[in-house]
mmCIF file of C-alpha atoms in Angstrom:
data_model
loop_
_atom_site.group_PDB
_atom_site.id
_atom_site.type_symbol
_atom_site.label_atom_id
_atom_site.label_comp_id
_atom_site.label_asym_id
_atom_site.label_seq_id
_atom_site.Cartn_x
_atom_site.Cartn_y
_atom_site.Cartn_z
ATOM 1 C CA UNK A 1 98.106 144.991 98.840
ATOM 2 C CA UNK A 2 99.983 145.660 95.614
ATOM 3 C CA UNK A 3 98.188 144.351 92.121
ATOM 4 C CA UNK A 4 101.025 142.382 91.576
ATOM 5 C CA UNK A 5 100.126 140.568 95.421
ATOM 6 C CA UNK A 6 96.443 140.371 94.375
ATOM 7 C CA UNK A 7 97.397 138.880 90.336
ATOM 8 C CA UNK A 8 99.781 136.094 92.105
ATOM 9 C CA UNK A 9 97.374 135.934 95.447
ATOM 10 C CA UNK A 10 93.645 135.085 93.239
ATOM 11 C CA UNK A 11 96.179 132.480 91.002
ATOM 12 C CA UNK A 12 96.978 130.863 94.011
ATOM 13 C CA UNK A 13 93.706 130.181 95.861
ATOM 14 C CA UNK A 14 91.897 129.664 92.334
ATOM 15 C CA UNK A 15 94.258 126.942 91.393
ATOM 16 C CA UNK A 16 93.934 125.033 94.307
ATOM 17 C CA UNK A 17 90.093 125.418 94.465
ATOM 18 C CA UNK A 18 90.059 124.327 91.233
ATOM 19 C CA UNK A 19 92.317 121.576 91.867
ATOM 20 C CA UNK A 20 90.094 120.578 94.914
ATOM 21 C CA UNK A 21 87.019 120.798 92.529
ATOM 22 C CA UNK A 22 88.829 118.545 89.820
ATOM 23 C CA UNK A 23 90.435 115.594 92.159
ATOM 24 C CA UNK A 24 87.927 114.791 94.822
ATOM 25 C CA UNK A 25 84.536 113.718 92.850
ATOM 26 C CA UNK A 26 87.339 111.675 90.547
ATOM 27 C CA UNK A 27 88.335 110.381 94.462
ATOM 28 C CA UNK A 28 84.674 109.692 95.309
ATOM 29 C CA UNK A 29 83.805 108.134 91.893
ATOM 30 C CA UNK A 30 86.538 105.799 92.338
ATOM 31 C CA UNK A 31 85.737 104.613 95.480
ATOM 32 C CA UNK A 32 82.059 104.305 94.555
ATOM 33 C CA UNK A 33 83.117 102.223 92.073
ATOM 34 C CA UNK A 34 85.240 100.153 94.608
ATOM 35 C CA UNK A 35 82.861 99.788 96.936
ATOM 36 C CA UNK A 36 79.322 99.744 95.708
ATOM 37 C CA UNK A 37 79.185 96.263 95.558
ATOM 38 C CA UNK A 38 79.221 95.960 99.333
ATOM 39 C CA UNK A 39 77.064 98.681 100.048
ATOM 40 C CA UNK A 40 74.199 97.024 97.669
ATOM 41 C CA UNK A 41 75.332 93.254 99.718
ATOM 42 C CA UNK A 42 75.273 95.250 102.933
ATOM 43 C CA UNK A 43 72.252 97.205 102.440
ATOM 44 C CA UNK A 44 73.359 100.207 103.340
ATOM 45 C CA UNK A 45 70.560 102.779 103.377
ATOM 46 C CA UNK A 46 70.719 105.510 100.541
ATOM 47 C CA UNK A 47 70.804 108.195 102.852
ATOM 48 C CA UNK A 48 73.773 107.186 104.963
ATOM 49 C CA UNK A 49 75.786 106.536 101.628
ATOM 50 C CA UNK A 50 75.050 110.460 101.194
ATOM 51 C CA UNK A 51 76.526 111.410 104.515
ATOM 52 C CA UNK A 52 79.217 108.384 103.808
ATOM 53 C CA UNK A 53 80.709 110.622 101.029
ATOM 54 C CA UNK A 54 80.185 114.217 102.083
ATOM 55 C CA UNK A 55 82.216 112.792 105.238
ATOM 56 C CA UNK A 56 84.597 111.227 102.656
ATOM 57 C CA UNK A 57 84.731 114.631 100.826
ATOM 58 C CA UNK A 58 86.011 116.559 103.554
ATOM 59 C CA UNK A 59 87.907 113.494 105.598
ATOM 60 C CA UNK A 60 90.129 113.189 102.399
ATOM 61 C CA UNK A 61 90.225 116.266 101.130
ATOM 62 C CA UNK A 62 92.026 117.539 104.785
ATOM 63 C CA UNK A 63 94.247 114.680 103.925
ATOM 64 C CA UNK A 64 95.192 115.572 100.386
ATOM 65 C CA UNK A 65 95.253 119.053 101.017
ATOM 66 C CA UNK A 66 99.015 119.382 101.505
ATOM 67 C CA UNK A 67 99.507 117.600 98.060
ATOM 68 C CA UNK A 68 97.103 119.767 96.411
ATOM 69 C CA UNK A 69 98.461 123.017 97.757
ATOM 70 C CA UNK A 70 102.203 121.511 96.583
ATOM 71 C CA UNK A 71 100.898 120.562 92.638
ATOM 72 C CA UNK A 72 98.896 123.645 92.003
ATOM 73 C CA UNK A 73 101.492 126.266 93.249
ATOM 74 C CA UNK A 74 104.072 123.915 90.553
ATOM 75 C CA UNK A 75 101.304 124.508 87.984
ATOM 76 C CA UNK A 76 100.470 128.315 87.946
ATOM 77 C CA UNK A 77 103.735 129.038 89.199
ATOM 78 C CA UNK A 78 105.208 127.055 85.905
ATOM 79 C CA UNK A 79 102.680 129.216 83.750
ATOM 80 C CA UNK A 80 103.939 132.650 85.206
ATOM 81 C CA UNK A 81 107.369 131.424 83.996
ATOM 82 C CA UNK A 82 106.864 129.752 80.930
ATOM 83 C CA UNK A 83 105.112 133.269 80.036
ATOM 84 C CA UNK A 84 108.226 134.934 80.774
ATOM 85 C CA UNK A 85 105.916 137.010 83.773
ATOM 86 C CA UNK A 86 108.623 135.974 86.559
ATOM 87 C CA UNK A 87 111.137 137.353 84.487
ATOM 88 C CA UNK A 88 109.580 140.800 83.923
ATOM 89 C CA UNK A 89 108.368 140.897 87.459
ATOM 90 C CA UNK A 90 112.131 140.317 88.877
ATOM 91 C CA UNK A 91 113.569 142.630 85.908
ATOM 92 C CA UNK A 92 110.978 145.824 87.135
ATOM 93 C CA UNK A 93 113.491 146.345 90.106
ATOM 94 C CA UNK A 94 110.775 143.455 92.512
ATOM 95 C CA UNK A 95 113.559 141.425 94.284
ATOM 96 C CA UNK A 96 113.007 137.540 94.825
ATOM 97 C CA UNK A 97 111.956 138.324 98.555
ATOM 98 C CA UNK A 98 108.957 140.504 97.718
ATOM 99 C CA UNK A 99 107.998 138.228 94.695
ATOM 100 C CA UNK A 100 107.141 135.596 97.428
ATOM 101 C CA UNK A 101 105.235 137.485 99.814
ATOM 102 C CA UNK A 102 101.661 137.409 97.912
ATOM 103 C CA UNK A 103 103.137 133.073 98.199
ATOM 104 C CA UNK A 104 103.451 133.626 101.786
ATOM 105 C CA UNK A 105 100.052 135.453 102.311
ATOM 106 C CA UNK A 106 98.037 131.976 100.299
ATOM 107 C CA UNK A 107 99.781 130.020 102.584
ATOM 108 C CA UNK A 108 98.556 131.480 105.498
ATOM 109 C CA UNK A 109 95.175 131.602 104.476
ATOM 110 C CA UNK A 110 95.256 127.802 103.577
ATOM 111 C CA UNK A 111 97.307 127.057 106.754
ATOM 112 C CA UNK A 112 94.411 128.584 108.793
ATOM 113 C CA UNK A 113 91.446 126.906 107.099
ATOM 114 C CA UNK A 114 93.923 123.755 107.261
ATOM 115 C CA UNK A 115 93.794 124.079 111.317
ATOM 116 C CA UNK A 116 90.574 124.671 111.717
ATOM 117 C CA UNK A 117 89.262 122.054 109.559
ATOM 118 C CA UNK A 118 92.178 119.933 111.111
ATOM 119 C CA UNK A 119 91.073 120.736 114.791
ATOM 120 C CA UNK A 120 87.295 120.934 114.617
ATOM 121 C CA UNK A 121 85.539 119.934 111.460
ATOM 122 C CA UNK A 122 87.416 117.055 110.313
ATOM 123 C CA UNK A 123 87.263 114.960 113.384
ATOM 124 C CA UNK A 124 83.585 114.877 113.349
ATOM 125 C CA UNK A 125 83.652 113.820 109.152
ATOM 126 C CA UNK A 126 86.085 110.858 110.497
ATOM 127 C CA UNK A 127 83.433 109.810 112.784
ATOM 128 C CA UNK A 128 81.041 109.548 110.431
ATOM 129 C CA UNK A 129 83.816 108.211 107.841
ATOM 130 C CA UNK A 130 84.702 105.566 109.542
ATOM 131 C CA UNK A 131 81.519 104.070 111.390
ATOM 132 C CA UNK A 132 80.083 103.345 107.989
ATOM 133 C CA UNK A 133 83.431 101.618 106.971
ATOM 134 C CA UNK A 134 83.229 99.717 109.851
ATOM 135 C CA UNK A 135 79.806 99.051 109.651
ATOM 136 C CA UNK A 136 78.782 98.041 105.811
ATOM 137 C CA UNK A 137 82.520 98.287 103.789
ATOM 138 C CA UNK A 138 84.610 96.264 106.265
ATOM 139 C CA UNK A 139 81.622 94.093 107.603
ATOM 140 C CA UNK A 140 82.761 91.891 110.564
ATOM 141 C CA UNK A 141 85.985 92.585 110.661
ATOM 142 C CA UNK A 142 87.297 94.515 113.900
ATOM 143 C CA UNK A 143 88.194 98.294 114.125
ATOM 144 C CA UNK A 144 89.775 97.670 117.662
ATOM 145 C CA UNK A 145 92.678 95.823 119.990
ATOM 146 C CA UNK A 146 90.821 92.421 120.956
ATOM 147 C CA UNK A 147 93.715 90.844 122.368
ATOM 148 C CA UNK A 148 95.892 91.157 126.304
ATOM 149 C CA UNK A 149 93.755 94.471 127.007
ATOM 150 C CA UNK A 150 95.294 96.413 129.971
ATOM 151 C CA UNK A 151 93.865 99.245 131.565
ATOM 152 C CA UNK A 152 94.589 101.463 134.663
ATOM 153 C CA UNK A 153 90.944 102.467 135.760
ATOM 154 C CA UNK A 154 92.764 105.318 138.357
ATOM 155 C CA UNK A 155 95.093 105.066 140.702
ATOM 156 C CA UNK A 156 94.056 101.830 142.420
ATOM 157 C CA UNK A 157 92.082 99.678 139.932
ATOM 158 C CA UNK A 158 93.485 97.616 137.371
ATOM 159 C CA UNK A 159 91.739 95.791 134.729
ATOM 160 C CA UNK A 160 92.711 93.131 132.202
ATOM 161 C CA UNK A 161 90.837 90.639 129.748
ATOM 162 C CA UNK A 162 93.338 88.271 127.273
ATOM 163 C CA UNK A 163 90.610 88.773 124.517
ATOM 164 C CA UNK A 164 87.325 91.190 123.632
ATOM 165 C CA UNK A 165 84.493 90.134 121.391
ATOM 166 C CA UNK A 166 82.973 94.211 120.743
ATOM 167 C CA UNK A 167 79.832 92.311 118.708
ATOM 168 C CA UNK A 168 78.900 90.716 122.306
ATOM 169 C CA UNK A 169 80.353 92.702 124.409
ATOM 170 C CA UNK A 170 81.580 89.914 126.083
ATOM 171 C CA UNK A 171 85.815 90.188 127.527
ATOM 172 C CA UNK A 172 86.857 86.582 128.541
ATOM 173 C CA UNK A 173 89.945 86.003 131.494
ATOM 174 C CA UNK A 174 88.565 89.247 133.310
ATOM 175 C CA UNK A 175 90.778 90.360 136.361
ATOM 176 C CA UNK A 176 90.409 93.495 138.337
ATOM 177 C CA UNK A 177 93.294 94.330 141.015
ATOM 178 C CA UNK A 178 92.748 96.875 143.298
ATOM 179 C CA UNK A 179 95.695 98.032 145.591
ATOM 180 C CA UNK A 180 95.334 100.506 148.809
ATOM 181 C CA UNK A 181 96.571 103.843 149.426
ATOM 182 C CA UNK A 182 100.249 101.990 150.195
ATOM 183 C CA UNK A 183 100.272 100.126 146.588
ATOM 184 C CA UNK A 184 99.602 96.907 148.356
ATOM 185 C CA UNK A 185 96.860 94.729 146.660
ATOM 186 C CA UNK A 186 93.929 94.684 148.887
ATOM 187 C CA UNK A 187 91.907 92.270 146.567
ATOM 188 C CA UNK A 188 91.403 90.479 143.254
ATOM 189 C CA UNK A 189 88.429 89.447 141.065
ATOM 190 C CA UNK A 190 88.570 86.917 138.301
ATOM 191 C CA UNK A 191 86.303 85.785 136.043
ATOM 192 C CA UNK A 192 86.079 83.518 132.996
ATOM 193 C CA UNK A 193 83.929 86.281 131.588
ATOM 194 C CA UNK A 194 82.341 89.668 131.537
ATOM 195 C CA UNK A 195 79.423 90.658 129.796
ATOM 196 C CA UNK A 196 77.886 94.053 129.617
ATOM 197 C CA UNK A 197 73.774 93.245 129.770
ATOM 198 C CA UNK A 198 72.700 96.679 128.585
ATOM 199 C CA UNK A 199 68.523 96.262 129.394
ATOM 200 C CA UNK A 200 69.560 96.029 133.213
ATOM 201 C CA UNK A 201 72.772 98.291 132.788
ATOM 202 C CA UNK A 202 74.706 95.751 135.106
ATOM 203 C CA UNK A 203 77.889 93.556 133.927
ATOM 204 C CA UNK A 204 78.010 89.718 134.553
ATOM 205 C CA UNK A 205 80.495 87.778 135.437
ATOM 206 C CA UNK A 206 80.994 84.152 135.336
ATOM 207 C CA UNK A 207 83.109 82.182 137.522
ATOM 208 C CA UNK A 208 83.298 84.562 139.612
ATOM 209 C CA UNK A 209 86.033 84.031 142.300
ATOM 210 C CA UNK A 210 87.230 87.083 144.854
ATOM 211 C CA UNK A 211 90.599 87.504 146.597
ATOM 212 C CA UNK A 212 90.766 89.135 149.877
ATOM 213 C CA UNK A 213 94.327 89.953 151.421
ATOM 214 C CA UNK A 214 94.073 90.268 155.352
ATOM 215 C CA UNK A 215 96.698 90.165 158.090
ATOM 216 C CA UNK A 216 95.862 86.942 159.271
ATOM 217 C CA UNK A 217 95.378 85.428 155.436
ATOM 218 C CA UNK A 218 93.374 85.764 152.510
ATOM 219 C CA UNK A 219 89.054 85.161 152.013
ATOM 220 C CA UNK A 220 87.933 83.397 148.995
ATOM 221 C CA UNK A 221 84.651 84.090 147.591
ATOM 222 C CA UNK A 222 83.570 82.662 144.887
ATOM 223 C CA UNK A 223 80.171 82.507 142.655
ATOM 224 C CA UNK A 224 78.882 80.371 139.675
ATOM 225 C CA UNK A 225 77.278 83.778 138.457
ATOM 226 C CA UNK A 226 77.074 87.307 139.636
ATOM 227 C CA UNK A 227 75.694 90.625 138.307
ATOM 228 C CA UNK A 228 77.049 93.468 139.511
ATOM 229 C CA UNK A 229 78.235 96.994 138.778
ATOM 230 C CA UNK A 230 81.727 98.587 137.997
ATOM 231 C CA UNK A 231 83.344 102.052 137.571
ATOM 232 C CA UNK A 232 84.044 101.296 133.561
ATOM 233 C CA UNK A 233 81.999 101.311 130.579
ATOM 234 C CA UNK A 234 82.569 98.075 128.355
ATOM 235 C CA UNK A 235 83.693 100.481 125.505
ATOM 236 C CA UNK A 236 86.791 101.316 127.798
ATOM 237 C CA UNK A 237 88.240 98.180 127.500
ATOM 238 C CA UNK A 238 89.479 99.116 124.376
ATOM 239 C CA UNK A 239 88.446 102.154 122.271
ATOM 240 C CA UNK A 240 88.169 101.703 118.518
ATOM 241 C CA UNK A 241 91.461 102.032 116.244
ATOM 242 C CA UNK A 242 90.476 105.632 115.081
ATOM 243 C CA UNK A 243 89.160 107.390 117.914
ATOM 244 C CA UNK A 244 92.079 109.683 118.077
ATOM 245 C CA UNK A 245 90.709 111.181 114.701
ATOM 246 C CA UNK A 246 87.222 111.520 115.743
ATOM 247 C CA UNK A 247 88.505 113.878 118.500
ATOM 248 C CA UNK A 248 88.852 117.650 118.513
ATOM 249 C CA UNK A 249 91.748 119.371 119.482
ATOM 250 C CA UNK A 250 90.058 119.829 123.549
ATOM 251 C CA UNK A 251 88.640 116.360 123.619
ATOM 252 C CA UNK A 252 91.723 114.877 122.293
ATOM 253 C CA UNK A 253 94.213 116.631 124.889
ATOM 254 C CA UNK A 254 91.674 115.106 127.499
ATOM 255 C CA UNK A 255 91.598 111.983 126.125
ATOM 256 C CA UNK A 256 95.207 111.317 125.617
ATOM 257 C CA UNK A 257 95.787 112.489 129.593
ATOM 258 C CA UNK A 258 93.169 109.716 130.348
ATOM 259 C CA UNK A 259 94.700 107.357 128.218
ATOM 260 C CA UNK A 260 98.381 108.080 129.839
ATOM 261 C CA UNK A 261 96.575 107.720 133.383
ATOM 262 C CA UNK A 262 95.552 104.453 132.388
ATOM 263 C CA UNK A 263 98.857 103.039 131.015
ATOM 264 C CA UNK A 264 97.287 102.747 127.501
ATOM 265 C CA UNK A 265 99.872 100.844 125.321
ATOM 266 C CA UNK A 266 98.583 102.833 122.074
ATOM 267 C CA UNK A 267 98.689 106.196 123.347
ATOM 268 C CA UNK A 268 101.659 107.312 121.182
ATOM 269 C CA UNK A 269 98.934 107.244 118.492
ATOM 270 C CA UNK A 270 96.729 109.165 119.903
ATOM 271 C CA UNK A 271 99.727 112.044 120.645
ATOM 272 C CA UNK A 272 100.936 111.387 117.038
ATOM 273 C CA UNK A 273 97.410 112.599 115.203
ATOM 274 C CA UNK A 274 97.572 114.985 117.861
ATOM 275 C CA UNK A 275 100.694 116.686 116.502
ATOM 276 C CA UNK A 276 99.969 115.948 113.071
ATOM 277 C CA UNK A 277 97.211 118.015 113.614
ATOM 278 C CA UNK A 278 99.585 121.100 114.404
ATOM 279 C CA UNK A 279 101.955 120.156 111.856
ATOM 280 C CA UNK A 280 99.544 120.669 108.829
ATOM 281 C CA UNK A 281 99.341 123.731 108.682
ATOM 282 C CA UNK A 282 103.458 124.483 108.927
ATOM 283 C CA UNK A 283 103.545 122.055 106.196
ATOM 284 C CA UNK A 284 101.384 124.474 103.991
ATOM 285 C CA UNK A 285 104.525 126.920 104.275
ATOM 286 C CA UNK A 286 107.142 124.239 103.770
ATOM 287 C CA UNK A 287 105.772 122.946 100.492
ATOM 288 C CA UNK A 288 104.894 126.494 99.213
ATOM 289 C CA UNK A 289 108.381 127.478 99.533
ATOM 290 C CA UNK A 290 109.518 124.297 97.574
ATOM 291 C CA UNK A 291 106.682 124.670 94.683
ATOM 292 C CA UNK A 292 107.882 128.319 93.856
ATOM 293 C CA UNK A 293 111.465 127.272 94.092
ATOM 294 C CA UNK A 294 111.254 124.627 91.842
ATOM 295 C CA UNK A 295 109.048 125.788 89.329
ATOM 296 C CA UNK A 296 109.740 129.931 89.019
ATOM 297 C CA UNK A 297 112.593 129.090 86.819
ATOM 298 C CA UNK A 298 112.664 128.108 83.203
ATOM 299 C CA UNK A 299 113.514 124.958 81.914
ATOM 300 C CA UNK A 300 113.903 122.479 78.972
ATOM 301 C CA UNK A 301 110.720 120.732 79.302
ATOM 302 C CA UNK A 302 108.490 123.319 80.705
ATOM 303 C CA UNK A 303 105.684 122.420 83.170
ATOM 304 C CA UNK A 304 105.619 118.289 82.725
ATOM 305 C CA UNK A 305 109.343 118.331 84.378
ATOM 306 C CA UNK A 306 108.383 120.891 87.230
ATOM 307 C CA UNK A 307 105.349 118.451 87.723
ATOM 308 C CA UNK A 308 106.811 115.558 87.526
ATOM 309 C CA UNK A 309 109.289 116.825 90.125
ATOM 310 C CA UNK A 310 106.783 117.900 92.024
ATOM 311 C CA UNK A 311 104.996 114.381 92.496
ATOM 312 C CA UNK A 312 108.679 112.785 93.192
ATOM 313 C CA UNK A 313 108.565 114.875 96.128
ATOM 314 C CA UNK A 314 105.145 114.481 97.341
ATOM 315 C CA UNK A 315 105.317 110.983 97.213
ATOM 316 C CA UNK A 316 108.682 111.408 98.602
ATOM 317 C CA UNK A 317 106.974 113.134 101.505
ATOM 318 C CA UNK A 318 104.427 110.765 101.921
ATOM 319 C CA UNK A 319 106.716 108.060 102.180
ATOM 320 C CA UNK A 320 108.640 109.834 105.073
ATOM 321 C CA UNK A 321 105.705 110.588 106.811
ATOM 322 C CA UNK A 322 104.333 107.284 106.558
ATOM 323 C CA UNK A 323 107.696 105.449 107.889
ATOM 324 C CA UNK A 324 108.157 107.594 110.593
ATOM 325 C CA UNK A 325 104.351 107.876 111.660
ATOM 326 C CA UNK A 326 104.399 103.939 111.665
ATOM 327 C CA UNK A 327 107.923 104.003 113.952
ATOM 328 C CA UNK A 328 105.873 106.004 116.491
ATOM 329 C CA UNK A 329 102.630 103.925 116.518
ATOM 330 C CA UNK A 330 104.583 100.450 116.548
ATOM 331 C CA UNK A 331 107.474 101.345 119.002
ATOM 332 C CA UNK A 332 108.982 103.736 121.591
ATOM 333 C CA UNK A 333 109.733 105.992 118.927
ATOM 334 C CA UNK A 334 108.724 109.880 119.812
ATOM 335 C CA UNK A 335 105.716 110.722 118.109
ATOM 336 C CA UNK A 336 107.024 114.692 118.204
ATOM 337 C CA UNK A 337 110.277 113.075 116.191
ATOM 338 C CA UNK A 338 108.258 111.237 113.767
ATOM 339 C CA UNK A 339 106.499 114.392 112.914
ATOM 340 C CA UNK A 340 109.305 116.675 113.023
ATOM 341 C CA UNK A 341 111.918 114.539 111.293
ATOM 342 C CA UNK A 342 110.051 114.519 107.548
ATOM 343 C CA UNK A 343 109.012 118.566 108.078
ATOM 344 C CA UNK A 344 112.404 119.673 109.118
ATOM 345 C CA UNK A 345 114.207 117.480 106.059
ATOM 346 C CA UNK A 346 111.803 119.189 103.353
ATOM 347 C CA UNK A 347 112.251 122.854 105.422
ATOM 348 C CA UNK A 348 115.634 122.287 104.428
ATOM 349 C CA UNK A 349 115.625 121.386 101.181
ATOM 350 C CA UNK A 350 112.660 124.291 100.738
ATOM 351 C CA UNK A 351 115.519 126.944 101.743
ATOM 352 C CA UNK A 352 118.406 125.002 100.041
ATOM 353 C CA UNK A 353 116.476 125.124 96.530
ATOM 354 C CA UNK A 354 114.922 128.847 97.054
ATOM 355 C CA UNK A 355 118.323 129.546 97.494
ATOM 356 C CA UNK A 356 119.240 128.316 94.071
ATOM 357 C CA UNK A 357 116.075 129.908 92.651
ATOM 358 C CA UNK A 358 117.464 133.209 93.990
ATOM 359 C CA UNK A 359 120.603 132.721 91.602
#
């Protein structure tokens, strides 16, 4: 490694540390700010508010990263120009190719730290992050699908409640269809509710009515009351909003093959954090290439227009991201499109304006 690679390479990582170091304790003090007040009428203990916000640090900071990376390589990238240091680099015989590289080489280091805080650490944070939401900054309100909850158990058992209290653990209109080995249904229970009565680990149901199919007709049973046990756990009825995030990258594949087994409606959103996961770090290379184009040339108005560029396209970005990631939660849209789409569109315009820079 060349000193010019090392002088560009320790500009790169020390500007976005130190734009890491500057943002985030403005992002926590913020949202301290925000939310104190319903931590204090909550009573959330001191020492979860701790973990709260080193959870925060890291949930958000994997979040922002991207935008971080984008804004500092604009910023010490427009100081190397503005000093007239791009200009005696390229003039010293360096071509435009080789003045990237040391670019290339911080954006692989980022893109790996990216992954494996995407993959591994991060999920965990999000745990954390959002059980304390849930528990003390969104009090009472629900982090879940409570309504027409459909599940496929395996390949004979069928399960459905029309609504879910996760307080009680209570599901009300319970049915359970199972079907034989020839996808004929072979019975069906009903129930006006089930309730999970965790000090004798049994569910009860009430109303209790069972469907037999035979040859010769059908047996009715039926039961003001019964306790009894099933293959489920009450938290499978329906899993909590964000449990795709609080995954790693094995327990997610698992999960999302369960979830597909099942018939999930919502499992496009567990695939989409899935390959948002493996788009992050590609997305450290995209915006790199985009920064340096944009901002390794001089202009009338020095760094403020380079930056100010720079946030049109990061909230540019954002926006596509969002739009598409929605498409993909909310409808039959492919979740590999939505992430592709917005990633592809600014790989373009990264090689169209590097191409200019080049000029």
């Amino acid at each position: 490694m060349t000193i010019l690679d090392k002088y560009i390479l320790k500009r790169y990582l020390f500007t976005f540390g130190m734009m890491l170091l500057l943002f985030i304790p403005i992002g926590i003090m913020v949202n301290l700010a925000e939310q104190i007040g319903k931590m204090l009428d909550n009573d959330a203990p001191t020492n979860e508010i701790i973990i709260y916000y080193l959870n925060f640090t890291i949930y958000i900071g994997n979040l922002l990263f991207p935008i971080f990376l984008f804004l500092s390589v604009i910023f010490f990238t427009s100081k190397l120009s503005n000093n007239t240091e791009i200009v005696a680099i390229l003039s010293s015989g360096v071509s435009y190719q080789r003045f990237l590289r040391p670019y290339f080489i911080g954006a692989t280091i980022i893109a790996v730290i990216m992954f494996f805080m995407g993959m591994f650490i991060v999920p965990e944070a999000s745990k954390g992050f959002n059980e304390f939401k849930y528990k003390y900054l969104k009090k009472g309100k629900q982090d879940r699908v409570t309504s027409n909850i459909f599940n496929q158990l395996n390949d004979q058992d069928y399960i459905y409640v029309s609504s879910f209290d996760p307080g009680r653990q209570i599901g009300y209109n319970f049915t359970l269809e199972h079907f034989d080995k020839n996808n004929q249904l072979e019975y069906k229970i009903s129930a006006a509710n089930i309730r999970w009565l965790p000090k004798d680990t049994l569910y009860r149901l009430t109303n209790y009515s069972k469907r037999k199919l035979r040859e010769k007709g059908e047996m009715v049973e039926t039961k003001r009351r019964l306790d009894t046990l099933f293959s489920f756990e009450i938290e499978d009825l329906t899993p909590v909003s964000y449990i795709g995030e609080t995954k790693n990258l094995f327990e997610l594949n698992e999960f999302i093959e369960v979830q597909k087994k099942k018939g999930a409606s919502n499992v496009n959103a567990y695939i989409l954090v899935k390959y948002k996961r493996w788009a992050l770090p590609i997305t450290a290379f995209i915006l790199t290439v985009i920064a340096v184009a944009v901002s390794s040339g001089k202009r009338r108005g020095g760094m403020g227009i380079n930056l100010a560029f720079g946030i049109v396209v990061a909230f540019i970005y954002i926006f596509f991201d969002k739009v598409f990631g929605t498409l993909a939660e909310q409808s039959g849209f492919s979740p590999l499109l939505a992430v592709l789409i917005p990633n592809i569109a600014f790989g373009i315009l990264g090689v169209y304006l590097l191409q200019n820079a080049k000029r």
